[in-house]
Coordinates of C-alpha atoms in Angstrom, one line a residue:
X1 CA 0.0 0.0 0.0
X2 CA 2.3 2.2 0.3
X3 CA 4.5 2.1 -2.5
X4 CA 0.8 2.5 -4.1
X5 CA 0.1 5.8 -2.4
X6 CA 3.7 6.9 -3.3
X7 CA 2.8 6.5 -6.8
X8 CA -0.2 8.2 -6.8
X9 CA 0.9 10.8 -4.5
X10 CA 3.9 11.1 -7.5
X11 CA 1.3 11.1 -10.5
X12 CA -0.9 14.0 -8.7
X13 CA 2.3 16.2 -7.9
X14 CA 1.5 16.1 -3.7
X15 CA 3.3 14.9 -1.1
X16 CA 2.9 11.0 0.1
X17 CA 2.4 12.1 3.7
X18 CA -1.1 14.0 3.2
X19 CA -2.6 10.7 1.4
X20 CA -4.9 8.3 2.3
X21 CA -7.0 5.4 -0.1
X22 CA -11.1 6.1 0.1
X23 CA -13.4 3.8 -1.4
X24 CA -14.6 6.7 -3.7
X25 CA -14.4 10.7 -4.4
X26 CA -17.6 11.1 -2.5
X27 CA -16.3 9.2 1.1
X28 CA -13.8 11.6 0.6
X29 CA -16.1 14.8 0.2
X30 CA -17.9 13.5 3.3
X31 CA -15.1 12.9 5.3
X32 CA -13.4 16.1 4.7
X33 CA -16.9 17.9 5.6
X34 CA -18.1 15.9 8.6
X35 CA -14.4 16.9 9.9
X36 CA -14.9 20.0 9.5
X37 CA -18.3 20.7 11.2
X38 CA -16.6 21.2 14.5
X39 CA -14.5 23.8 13.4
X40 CA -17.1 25.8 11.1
X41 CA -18.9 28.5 13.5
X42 CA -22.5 28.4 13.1
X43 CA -24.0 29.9 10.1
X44 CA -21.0 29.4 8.2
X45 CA -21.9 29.2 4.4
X46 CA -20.5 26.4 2.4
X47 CA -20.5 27.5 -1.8
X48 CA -21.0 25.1 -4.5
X49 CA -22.2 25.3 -8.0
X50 CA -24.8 24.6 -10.2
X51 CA -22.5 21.5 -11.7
X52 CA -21.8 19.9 -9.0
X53 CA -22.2 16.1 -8.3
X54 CA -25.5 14.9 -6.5
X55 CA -24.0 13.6 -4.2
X56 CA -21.3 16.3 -2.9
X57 CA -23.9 18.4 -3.4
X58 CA -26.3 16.5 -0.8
X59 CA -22.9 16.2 1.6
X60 CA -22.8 19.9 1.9
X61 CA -26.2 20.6 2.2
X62 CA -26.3 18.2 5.5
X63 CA -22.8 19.9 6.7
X64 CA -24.4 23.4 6.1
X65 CA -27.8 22.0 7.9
X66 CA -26.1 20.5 11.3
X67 CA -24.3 23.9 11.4
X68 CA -27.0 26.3 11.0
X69 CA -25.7 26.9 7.8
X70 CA -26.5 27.8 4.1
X71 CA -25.6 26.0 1.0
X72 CA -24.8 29.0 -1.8
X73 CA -25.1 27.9 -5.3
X74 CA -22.9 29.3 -7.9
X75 CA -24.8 29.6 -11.4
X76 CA -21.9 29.0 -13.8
X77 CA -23.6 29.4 -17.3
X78 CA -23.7 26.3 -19.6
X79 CA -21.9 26.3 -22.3
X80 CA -19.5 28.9 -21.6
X81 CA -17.4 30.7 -23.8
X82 CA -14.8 31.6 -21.6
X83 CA -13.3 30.0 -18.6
X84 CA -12.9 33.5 -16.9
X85 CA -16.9 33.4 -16.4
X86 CA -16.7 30.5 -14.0
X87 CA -14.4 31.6 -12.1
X88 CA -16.3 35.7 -12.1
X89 CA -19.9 32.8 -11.1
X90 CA -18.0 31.2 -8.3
X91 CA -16.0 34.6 -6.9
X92 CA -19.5 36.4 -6.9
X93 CA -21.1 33.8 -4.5
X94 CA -19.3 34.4 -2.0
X95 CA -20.6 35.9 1.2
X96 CA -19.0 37.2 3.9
X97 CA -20.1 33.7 5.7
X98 CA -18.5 31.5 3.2
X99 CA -15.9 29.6 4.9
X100 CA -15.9 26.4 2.7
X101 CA -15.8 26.1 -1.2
X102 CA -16.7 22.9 -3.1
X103 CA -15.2 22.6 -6.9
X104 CA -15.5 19.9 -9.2
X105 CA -12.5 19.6 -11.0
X106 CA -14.0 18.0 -14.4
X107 CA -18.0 18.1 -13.8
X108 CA -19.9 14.8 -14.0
X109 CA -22.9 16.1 -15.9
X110 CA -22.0 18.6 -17.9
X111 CA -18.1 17.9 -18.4
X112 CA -16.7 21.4 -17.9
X113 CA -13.5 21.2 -16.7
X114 CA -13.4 24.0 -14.1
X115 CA -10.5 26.4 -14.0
X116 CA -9.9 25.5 -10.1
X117 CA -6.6 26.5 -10.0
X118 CA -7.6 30.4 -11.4
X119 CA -10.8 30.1 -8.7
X120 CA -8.4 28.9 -6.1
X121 CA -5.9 32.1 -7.1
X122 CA -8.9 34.5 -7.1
X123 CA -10.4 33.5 -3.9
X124 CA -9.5 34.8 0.2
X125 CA -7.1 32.4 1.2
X126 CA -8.7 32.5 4.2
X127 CA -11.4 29.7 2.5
X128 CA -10.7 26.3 2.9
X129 CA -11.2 24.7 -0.6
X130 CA -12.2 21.0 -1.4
X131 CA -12.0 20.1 -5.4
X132 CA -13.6 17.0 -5.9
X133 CA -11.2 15.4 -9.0
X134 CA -13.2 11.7 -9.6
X135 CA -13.4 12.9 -13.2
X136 CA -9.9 14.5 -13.3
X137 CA -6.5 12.6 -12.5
X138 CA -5.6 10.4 -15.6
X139 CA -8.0 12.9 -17.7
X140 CA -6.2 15.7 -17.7
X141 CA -3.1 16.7 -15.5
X142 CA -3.1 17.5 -12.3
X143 CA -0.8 19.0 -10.3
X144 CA -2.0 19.3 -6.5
X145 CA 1.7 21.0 -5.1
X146 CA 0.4 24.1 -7.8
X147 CA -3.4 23.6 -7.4
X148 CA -3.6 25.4 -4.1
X149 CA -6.6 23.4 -2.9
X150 CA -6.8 22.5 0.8
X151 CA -8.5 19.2 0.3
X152 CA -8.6 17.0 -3.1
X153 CA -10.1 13.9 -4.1
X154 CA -10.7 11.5 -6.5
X155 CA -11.4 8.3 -8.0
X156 CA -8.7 6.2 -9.5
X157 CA -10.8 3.5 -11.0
X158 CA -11.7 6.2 -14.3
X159 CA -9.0 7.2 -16.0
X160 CA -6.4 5.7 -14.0
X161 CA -7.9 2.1 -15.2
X162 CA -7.7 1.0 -10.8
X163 CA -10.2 -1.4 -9.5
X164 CA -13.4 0.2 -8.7
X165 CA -13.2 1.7 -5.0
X166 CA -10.0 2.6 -5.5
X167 CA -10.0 6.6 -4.7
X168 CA -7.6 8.8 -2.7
X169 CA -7.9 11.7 -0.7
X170 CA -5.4 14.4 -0.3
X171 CA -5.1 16.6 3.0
X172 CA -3.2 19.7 3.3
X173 CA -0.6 19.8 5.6
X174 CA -2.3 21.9 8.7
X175 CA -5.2 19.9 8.5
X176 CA -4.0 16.6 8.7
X177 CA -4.7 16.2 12.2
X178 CA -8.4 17.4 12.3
X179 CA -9.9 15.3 9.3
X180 CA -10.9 11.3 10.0
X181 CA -12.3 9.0 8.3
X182 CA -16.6 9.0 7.9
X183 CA -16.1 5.2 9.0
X184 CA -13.8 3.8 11.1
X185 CA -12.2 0.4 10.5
X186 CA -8.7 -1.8 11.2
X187 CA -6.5 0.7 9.4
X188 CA -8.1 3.8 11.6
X189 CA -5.2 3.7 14.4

């Protein structure tokens, strides 16, 4: 296993030591916001878009319920003819009570691949940013050391031709400590 997670860590561009295998891109989602609930003051607004998986989309909404939240919705216009108008959709949602961002790197519906890194650049770096890539890594290249997301993850069983329920989940480094599992099991200690 690890000489696995080295390789993926090494195809993604981040470091080995904030990587962990998930069954799928949507554990990951969950686990990275059910962390974070404790940290997020109530009210706090969590943003996603108009593009974003069911799914993710239905894990922030419970996140932003159980902490007296709202879940913002960025309209990013479909087709577009320039990336620069997602990223002008995503900046403009923001409220003063965002305090989490959810991206899809490559959206399932539609297939837009969103300029995160540009949003990421563009937004307070105060936000803590999750990109959910299951459409992305083998797709197109990505480089998580230059992405400037604080959370990423993604499924390796698309375009990386793994087994299904092979996913990873990437952490940065300051909040490796705060952000578990959703389920517990042998490997957990």
């Amino acid at each position: 296993l690890e000489a696995s997670r080295s390789a993926v860590a090494s195809f993604v561009g981040a470091d080995a030591d904030g990587l962990v295998f998930v069954p799928n891109a949507t554990y990951g989602v969950n686990s990275v916001l059910r962390s974070l609930e404790p940290q997020l003051r109530p009210g706090a607004d969590i943003l996603i878009t108009n593009h974003t998986y069911n799914a993710c989309r239905n894990a922030a909404a419970e996140t932003a319920r159980r902490i007296g939240g709202q879940l913002v919705v960025a309209d990013i216009p479909f087709p577009i003819d320039d990336p620069q108008a997602v990223v002008e959709a995503v900046c403009a949602a923001v409220t003063p009570s965002t305090r989490v961002v959810v991206l899809d790197h490559i959206t399932s519906a539609t297939a837009l691949i969103l300029p995160v890194r540009q949003i990421i650049a563009t937004l307070d770096p105060e936000l803590l940013v999750l990109v959910d890539g299951a459409h992305a890594t083998g797709m197109i290249d990505v480089d998580l050391s230059a992405l400037g997301a604080t959370f990423y993850t993604a499924n390796c069983h698309k375009w990386m031709c793994a087994p299904k329920w092979a996913a990873f989940l990437w952490v940065a480094d300051e909040f490796r400590d705060t952000i578990g599992a959703v389920a517990g099991s042998h490997g957990y200690n």
